[in-house]
PDB file of C-alpha atoms and ligand atoms in Angstrom:
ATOM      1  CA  UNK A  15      -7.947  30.554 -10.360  1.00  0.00           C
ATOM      2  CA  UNK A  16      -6.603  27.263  -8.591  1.00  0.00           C
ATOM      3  CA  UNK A  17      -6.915  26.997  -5.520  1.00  0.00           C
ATOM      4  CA  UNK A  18      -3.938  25.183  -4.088  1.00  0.00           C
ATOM      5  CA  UNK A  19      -4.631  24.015  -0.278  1.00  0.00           C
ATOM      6  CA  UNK A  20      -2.354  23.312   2.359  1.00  0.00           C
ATOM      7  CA  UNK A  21      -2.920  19.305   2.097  1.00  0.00           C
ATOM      8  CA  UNK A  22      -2.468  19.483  -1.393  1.00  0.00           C
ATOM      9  CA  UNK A  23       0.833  21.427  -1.552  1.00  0.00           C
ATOM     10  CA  UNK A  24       1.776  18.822   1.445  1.00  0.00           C
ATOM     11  CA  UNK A  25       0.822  15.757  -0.607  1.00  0.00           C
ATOM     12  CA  UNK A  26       2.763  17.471  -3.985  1.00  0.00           C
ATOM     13  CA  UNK A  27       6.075  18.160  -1.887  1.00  0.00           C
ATOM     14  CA  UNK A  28       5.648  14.103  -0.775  1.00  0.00           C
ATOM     15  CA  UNK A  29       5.494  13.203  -5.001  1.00  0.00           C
ATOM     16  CA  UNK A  30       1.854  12.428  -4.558  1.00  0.00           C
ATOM     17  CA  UNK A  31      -1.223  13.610  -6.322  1.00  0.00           C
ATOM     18  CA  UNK A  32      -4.895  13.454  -6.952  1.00  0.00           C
ATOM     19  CA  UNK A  33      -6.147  11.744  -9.669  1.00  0.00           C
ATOM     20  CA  UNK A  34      -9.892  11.924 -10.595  1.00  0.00           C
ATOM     21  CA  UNK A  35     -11.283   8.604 -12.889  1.00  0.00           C
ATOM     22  CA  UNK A  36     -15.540   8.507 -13.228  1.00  0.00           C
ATOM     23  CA  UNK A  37     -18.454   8.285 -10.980  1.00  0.00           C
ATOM     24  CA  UNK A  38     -16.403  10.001  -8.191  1.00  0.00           C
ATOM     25  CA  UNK A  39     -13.735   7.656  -7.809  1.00  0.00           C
ATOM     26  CA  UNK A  40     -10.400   9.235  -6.647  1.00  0.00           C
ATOM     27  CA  UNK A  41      -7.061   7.658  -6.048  1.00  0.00           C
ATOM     28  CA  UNK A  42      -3.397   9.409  -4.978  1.00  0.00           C
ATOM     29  CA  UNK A  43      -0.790   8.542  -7.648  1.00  0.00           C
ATOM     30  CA  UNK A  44       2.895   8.807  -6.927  1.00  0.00           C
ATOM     31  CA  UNK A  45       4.158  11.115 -10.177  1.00  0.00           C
ATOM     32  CA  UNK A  46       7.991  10.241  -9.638  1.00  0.00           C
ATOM     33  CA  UNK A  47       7.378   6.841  -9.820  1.00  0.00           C
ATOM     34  CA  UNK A  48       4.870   7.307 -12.680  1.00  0.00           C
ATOM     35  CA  UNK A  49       7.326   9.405 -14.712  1.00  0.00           C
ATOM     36  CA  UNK A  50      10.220   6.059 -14.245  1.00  0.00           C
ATOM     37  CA  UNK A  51       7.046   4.234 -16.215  1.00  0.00           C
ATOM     38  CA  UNK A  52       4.813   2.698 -13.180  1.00  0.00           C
ATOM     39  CA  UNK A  53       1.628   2.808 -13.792  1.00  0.00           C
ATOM     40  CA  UNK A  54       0.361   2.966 -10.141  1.00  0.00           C
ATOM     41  CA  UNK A  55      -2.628   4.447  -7.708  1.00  0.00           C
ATOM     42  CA  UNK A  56      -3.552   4.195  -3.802  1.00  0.00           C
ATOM     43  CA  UNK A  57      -7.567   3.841  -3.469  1.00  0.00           C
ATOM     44  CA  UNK A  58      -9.628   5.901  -1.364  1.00  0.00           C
ATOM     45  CA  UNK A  59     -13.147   5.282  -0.312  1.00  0.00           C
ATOM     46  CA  UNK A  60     -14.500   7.664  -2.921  1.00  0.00           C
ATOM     47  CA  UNK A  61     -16.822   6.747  -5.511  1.00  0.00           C
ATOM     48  CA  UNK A  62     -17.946   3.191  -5.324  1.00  0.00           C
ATOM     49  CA  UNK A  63     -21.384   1.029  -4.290  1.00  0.00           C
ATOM     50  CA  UNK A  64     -20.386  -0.303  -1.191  1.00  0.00           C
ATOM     51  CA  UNK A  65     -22.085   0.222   1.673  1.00  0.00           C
ATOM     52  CA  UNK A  66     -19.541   1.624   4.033  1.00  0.00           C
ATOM     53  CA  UNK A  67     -21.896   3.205   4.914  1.00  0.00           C
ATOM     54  CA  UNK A  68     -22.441   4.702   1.276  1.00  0.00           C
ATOM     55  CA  UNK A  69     -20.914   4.858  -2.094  1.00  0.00           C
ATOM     56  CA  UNK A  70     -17.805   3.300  -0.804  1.00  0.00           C
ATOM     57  CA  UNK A  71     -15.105   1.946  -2.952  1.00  0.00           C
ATOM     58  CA  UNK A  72     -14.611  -1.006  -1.253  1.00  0.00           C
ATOM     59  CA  UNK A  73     -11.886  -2.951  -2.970  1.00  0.00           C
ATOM     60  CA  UNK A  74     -11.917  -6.456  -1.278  1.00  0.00           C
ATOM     61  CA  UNK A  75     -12.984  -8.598   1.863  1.00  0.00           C
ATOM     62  CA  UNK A  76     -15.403 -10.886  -0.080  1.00  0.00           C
ATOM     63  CA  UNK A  77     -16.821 -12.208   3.421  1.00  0.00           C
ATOM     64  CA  UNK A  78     -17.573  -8.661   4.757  1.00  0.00           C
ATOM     65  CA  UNK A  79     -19.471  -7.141   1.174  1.00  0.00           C
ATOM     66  CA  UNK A  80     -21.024  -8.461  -1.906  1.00  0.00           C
ATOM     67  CA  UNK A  81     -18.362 -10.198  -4.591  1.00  0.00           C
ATOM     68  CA  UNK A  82     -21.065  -8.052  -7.127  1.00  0.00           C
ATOM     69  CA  UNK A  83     -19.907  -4.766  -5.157  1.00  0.00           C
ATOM     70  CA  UNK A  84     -16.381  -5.309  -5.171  1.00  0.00           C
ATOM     71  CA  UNK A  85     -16.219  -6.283  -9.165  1.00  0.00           C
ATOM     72  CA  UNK A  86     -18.028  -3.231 -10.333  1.00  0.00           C
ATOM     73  CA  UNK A  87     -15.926  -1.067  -7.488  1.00  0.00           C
ATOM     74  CA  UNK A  88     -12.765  -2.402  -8.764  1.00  0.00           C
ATOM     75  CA  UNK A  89     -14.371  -2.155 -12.346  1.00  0.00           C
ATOM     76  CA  UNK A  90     -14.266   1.469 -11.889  1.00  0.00           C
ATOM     77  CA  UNK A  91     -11.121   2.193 -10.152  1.00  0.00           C
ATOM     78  CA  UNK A  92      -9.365  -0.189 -13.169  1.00  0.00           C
ATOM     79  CA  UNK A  93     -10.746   2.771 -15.613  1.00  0.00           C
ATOM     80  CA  UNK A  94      -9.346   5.242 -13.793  1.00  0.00           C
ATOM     81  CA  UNK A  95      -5.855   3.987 -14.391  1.00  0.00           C
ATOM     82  CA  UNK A  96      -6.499   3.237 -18.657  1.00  0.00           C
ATOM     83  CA  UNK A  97      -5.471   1.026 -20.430  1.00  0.00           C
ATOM     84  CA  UNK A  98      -5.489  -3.269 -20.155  1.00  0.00           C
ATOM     85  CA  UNK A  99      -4.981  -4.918 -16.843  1.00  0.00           C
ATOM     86  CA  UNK A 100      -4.789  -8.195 -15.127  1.00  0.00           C
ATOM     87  CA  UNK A 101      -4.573  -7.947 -11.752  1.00  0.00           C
ATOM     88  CA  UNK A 102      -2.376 -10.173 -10.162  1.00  0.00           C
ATOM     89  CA  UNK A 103      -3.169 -10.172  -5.458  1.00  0.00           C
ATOM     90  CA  UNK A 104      -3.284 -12.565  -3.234  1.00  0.00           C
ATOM     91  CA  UNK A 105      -4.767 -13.807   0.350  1.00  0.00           C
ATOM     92  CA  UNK A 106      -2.916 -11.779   3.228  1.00  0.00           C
ATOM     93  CA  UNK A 107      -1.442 -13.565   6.158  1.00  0.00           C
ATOM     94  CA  UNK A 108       1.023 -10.773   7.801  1.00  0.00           C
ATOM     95  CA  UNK A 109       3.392 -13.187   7.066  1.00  0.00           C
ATOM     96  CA  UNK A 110       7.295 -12.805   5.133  1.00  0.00           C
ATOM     97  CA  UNK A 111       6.704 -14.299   2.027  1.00  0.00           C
ATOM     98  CA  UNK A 112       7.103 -13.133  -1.454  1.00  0.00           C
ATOM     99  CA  UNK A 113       5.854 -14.281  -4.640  1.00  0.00           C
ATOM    100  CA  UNK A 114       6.908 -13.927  -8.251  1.00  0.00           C
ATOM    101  CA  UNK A 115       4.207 -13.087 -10.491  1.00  0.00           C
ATOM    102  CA  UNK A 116       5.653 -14.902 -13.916  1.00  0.00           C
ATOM    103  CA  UNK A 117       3.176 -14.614 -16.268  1.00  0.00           C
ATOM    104  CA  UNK A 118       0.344 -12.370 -17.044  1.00  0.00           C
ATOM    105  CA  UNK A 119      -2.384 -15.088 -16.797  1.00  0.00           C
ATOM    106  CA  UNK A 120      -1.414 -15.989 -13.279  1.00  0.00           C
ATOM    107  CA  UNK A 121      -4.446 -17.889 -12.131  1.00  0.00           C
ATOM    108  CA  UNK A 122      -3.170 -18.339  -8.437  1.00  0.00           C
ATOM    109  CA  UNK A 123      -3.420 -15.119  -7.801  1.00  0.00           C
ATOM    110  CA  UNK A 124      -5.907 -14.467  -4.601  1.00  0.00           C
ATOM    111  CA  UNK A 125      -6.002 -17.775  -3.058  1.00  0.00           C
ATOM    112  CA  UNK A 126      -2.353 -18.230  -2.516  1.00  0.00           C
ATOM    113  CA  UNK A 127      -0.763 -16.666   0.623  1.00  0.00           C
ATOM    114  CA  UNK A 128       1.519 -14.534   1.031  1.00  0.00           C
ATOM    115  CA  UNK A 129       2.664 -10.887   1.844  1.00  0.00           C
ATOM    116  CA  UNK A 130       4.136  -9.509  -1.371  1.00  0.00           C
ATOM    117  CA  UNK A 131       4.634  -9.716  -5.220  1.00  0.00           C
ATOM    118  CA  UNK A 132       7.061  -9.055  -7.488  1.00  0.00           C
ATOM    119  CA  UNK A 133       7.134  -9.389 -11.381  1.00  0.00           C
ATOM    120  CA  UNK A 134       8.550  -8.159 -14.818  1.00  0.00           C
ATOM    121  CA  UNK A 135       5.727  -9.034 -16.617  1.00  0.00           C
ATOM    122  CA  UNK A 136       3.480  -6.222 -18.625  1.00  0.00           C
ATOM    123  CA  UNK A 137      -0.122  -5.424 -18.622  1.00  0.00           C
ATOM    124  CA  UNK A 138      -0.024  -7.080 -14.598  1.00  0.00           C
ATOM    125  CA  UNK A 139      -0.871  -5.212 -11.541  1.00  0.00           C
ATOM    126  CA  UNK A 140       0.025  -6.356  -8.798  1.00  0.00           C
ATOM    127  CA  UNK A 141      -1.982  -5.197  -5.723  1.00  0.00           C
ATOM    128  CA  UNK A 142      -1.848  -5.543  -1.637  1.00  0.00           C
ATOM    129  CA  UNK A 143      -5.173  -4.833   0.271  1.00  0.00           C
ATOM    130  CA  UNK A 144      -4.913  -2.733   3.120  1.00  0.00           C
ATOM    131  CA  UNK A 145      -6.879  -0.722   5.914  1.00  0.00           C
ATOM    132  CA  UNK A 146      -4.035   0.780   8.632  1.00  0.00           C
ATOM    133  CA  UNK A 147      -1.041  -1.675   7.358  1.00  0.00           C
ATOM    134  CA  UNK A 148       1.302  -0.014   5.329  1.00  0.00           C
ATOM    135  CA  UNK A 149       1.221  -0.384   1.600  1.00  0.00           C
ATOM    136  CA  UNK A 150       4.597  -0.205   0.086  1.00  0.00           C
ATOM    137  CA  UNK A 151       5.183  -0.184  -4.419  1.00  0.00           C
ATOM    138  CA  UNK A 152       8.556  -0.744  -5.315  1.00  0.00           C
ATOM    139  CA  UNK A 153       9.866   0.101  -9.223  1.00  0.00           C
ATOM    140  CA  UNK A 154      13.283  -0.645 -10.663  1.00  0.00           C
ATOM    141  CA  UNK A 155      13.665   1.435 -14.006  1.00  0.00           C
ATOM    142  CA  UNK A 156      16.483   0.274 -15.096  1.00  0.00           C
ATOM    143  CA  UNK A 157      15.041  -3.664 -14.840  1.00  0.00           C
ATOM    144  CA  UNK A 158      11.474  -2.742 -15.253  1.00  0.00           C
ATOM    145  CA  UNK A 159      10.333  -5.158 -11.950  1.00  0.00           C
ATOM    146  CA  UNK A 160       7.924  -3.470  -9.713  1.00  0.00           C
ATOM    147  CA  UNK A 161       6.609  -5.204  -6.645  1.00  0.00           C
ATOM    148  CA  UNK A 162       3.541  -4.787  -3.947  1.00  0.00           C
ATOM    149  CA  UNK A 163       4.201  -5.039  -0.396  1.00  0.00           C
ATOM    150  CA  UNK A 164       1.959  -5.595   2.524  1.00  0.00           C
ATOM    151  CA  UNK A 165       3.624  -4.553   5.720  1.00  0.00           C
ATOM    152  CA  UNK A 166       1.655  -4.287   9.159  1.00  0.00           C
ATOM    153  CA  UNK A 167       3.435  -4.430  12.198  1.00  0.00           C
ATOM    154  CA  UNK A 168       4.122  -8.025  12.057  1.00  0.00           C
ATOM    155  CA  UNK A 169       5.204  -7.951   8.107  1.00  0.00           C
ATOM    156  CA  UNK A 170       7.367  -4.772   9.054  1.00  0.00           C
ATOM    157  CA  UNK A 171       8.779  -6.709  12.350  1.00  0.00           C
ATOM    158  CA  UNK A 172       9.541  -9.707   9.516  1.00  0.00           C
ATOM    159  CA  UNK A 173      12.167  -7.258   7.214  1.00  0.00           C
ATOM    160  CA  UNK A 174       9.267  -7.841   4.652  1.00  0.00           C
ATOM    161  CA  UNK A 175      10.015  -4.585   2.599  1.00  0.00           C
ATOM    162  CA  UNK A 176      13.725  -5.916   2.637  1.00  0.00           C
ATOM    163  CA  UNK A 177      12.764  -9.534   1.500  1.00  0.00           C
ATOM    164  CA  UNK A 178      11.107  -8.246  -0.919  1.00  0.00           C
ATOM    165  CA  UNK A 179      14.063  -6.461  -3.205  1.00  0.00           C
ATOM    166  CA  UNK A 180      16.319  -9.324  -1.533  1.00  0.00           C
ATOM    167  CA  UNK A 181      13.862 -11.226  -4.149  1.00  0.00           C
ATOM    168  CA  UNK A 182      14.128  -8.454  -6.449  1.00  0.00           C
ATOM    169  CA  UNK A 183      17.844  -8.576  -6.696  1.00  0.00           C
ATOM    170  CA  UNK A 184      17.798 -12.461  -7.085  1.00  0.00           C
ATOM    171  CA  UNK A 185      15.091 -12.845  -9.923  1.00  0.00           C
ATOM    172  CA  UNK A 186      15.512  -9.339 -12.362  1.00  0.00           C
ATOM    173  CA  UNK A 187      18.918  -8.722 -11.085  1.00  0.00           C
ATOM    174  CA  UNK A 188      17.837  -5.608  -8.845  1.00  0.00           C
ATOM    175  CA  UNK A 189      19.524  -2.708  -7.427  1.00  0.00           C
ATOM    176  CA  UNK A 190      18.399  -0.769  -4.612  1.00  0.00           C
ATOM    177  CA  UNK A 191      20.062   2.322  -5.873  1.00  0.00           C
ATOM    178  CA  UNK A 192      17.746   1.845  -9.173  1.00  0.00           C
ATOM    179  CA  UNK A 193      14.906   1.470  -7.163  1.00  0.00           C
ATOM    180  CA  UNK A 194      11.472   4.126  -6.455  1.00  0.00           C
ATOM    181  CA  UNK A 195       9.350   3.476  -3.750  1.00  0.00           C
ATOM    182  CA  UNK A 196       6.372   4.689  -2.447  1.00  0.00           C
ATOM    183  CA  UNK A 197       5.006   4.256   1.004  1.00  0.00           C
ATOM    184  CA  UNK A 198       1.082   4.527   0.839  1.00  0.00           C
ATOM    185  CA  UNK A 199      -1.559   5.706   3.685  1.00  0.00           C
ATOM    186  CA  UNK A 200      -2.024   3.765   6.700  1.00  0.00           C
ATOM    187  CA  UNK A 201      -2.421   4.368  10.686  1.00  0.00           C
ATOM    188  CA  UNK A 202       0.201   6.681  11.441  1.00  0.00           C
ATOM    189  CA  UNK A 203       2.430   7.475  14.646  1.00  0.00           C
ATOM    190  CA  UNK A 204      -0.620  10.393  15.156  1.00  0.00           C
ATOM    191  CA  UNK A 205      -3.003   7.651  16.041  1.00  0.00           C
ATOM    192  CA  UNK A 206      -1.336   4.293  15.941  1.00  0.00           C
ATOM    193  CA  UNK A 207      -0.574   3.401  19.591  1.00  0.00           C
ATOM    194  CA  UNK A 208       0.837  -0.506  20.431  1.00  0.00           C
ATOM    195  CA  UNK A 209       1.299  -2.435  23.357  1.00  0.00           C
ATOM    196  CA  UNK A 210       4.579  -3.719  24.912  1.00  0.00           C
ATOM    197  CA  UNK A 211       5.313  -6.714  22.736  1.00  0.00           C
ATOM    198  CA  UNK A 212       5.233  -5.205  19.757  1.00  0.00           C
ATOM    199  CA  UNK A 213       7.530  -2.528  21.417  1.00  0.00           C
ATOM    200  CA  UNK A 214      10.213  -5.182  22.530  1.00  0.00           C
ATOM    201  CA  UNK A 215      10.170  -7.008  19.497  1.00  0.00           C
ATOM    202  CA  UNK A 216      10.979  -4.812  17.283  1.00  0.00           C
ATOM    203  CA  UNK A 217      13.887  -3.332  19.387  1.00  0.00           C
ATOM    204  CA  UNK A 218      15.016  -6.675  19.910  1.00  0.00           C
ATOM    205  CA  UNK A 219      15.514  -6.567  15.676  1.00  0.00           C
ATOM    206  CA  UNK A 220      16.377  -3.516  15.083  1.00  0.00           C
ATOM    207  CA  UNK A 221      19.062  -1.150  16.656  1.00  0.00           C
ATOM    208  CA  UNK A 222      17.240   2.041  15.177  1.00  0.00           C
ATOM    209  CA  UNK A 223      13.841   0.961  16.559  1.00  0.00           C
ATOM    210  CA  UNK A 224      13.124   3.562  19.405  1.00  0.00           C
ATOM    211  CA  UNK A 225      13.369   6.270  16.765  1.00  0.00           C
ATOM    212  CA  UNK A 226      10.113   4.451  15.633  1.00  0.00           C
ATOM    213  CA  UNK A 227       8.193   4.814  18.828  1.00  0.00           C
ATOM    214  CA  UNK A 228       6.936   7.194  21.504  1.00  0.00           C
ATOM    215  CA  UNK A 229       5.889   6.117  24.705  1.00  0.00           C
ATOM    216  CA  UNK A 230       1.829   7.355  25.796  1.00  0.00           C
ATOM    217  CA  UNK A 231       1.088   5.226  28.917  1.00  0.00           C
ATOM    218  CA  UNK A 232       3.194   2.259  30.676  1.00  0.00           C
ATOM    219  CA  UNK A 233       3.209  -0.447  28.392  1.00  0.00           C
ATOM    220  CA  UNK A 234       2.242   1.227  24.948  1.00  0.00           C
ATOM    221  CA  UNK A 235       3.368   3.788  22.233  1.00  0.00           C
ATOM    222  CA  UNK A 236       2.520   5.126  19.096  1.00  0.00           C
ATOM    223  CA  UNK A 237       4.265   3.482  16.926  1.00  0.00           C
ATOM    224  CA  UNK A 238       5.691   4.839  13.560  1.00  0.00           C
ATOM    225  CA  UNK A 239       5.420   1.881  10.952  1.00  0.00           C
ATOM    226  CA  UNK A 240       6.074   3.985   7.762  1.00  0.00           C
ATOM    227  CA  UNK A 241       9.256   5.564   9.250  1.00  0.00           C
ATOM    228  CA  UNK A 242       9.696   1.539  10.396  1.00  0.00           C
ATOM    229  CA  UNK A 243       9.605   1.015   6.629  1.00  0.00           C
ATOM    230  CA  UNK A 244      11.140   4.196   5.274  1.00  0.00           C
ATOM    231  CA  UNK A 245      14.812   2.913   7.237  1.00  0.00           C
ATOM    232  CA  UNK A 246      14.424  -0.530   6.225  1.00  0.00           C
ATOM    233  CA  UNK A 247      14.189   0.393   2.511  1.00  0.00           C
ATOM    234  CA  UNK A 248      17.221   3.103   2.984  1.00  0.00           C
ATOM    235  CA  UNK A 249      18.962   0.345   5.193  1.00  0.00           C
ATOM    236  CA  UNK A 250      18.570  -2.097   1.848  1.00  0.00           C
ATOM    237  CA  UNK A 251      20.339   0.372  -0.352  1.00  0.00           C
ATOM    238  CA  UNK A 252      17.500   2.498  -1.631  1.00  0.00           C
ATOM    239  CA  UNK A 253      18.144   5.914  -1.728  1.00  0.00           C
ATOM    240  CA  UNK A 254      16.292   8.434   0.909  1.00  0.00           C
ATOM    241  CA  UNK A 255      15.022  10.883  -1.679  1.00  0.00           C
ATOM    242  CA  UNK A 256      13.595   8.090  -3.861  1.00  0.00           C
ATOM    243  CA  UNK A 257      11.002   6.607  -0.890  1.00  0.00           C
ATOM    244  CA  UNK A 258       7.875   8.794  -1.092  1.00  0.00           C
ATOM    245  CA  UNK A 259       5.722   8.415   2.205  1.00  0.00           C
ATOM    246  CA  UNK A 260       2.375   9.788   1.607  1.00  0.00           C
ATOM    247  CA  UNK A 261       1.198  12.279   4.756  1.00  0.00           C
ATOM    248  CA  UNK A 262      -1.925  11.166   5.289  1.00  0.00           C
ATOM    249  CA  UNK A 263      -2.990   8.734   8.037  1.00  0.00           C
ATOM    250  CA  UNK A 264      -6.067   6.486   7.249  1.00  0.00           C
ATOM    251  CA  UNK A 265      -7.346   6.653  11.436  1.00  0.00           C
ATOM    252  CA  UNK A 266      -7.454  10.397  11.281  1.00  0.00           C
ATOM    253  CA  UNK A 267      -9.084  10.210   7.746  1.00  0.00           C
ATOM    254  CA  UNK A 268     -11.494   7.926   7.653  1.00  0.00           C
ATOM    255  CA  UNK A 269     -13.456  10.535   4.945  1.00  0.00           C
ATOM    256  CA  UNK A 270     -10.718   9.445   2.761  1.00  0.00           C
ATOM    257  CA  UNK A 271      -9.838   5.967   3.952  1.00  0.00           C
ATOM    258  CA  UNK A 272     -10.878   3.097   5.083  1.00  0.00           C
ATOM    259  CA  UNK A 273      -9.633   2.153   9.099  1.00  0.00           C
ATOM    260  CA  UNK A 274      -9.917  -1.112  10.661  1.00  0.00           C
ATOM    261  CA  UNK A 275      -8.874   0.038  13.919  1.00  0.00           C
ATOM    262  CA  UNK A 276     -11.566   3.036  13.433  1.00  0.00           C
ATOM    263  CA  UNK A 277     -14.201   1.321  11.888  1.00  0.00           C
ATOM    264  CA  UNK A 278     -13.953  -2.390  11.998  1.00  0.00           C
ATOM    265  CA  UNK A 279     -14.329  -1.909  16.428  1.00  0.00           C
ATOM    266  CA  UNK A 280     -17.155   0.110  15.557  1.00  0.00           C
ATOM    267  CA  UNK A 281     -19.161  -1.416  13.027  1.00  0.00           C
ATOM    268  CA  UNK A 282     -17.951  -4.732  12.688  1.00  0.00           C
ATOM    269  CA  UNK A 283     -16.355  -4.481   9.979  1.00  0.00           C
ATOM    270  CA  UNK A 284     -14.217  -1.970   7.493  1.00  0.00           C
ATOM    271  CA  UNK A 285     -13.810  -1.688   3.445  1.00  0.00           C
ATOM    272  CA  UNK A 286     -10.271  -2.212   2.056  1.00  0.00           C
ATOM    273  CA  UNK A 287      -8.183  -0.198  -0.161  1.00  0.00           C
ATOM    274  CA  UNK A 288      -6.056  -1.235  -3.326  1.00  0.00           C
ATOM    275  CA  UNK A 289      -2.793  -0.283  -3.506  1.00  0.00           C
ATOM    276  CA  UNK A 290      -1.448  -1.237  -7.220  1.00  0.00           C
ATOM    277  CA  UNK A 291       1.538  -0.703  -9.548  1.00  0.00           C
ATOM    278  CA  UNK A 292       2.295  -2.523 -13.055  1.00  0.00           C
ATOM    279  CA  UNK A 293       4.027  -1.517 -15.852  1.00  0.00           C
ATOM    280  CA  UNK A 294       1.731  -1.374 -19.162  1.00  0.00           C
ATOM    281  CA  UNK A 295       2.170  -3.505 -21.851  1.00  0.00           C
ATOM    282  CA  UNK A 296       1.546  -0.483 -24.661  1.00  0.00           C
ATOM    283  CA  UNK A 297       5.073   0.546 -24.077  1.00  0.00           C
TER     284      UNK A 297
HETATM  285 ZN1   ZN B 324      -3.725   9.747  12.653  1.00  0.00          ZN
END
C-alpha cells in the first residue's frame, strides 16, 4: 500500500513531485510544466559528496567546496533528469539583467553576470543557484522559450521576474497567457523576517506590497517574496492557475535544503541548490 503523507498530498495539489535519480539524489519536479515539454527539477541536498556536513548535493559556490565535489554532484543530479545536457548559468549579482542563451555551446555561461536566462535553444539548461532567494522557471509552449530566474529581495524589488518575459516577449515573441511558471523553495514568510528598508522600498514600487509583509517587531517583517513574485508574474499577464509555488521553505527545512540565512551564520558557509529547466533536443 502507498502511503500518501500530508506533505506529499500538499506538494501534489501545488503541481510538484518527488523524483528519485541514483545514489540518493532527489529533486521536486513541477509535472504541469513537464507535461507542456520542460524538462525541469529543483535540487535538494540529498545524495551528493559534499561536505555539508555529509553527502550533500552541493551544486555550486566553487570558493566555499571542491570544483571535484561539485562536478561529480552535478554529474549525478544531470542523470537524474536523462537524456543530453549543456548547462547554460551564470555568476549571480542580485542584479536586473537578463541574458539570451543563443546557442547550445554557449561558452560564457558562468562568468558573465547577470540574474536570469532565457533561450529557445534544445538540449540547454539553463540554471539559477540559490539558497533562500527565490528560484523562478518560466515555459512558453506555444514558443518553446523557457527561462531561469534568480529573484532575492533585491532581484524581486528590481521587477526581475517581469523583465524577464518583457525579454521573452521581445526575442521568441512571448505571451504571458502561454506561459507556466514555477516558483521553487526558498525562505518563506514563516521564517523570512527583513528590516525597514527593504519594507519601504518595496512599497514605494509596488501598490500591492503590504499584502507581502507582516510586521514582528518595530522596524522588521516577514516578508513574503514568493507571493512578491507570484503577483508580479499574474501582474505581467500570466495566468494565476499556471504559477506553481512550491510549499516548502528552505529555513524551516534545512534536511531538505540548503539555507544561507540558517547555515551560512552558523557555519560559515552553506551549499547551493540548482534550479533548471530546458527543453530536450530528442523531441
Ligand atoms: Zn520557514
Amino acid at each position: 500500500m502507498e502511503i500518501i503523507t500530508e506533505e506529499q498530498e500538499l506538494l501534489s495539489r501545488a503541481g510538484f513531485n518527488w523524483r528519485e535519480g541514483g545514489q540518493g539524489v532527489r529533486a521536486l519536479v513541477c509535472e504541469p510544466l513537464e507535461r507542456d515539454g520542460f524538462t525541469n527539477a529543483f535540487s535538494t541536498r540529498a545524495g551528493g559528496v559534499s561536505a555539508f556536513p555529509q553527502d550533500a548535493l552541493n551544486l555550486a559556490g566553487f570558493d566555499e567546496d571542491a570544483a571535484e565535489n561539485i562536478q561529480e554532484n552535478r554529474r549525478r543530479f544531470f542523470k537524474l533528469l536523462g537524456g543530453e545536457w549543456r548547462l547554460s548559468a551564470c555568476w549571480q549579482v542580485h542584479g536586473p539583467d537578463v541574458r539570451v542563451v543563443r546557442e547550445r555551446a554557449d561558452t560564457r555561461s558562468e562568468e558573465e553576470r547577470c540574474d536570469a536566462l532565457t533561450t529557445r535553444e534544445t538540449g540547454v539548461l539553463l540554471g539559477v543557484k540559490t539558497a533562500d532567494c527565490v528560484p523562478v522557471l518560466l515555459g512558453d509552449a506555444r514558443t518553446g522559450a523557457c527561462a531561469a530566474v534568480h529573484a532575492g529581495w533585491r532581484g524581486t524589488l528590481a521587477g526581475i521576474a517581469a523583465r524577464t518575459l518583457e525579454r521573452m516577449s521581445a526575442e521568441f515573441g512571448t505571451n504571458p497567457a502561454d506561459v507556466r511558471a514555477a516558483i521553487g523553495p526558498s525562505a518563506r514568510a514563516c521564517c523570512y523576517e527583513v528590516g525597514a528598508e527593504v519594507i519601504e522600498a518595496f512599497k514605494d514600487k509596488f501598490p500591492k506590497a503590504a499584502a507581502w509583509f507582516k510586521t514582528t517587531r518595530e522596524g522588521h517583517a516577514l516578508a513574503d517574496i514568493q507571493r512578491a513574485n507570484f503577483d508580479q508574474l499574474v501582474g505581467a499577464g500570466v495566468e494565476a492557475m499556471r504559477v506553481h509555488v512550491l510549499p516548502l521553505c528552505t529555513m524551516c527545512r534545512t534536511d531538505l535544503f540548503f539555507s544561507y540565512r540558517q547555515e551560512k551564520k552558523l557555519h560559515g558557509r552553506t551549499g547551493r541548490l540548482l534550479s533548471v529547466i530546458g527543453k530536450s533536443k530528442d523531441e
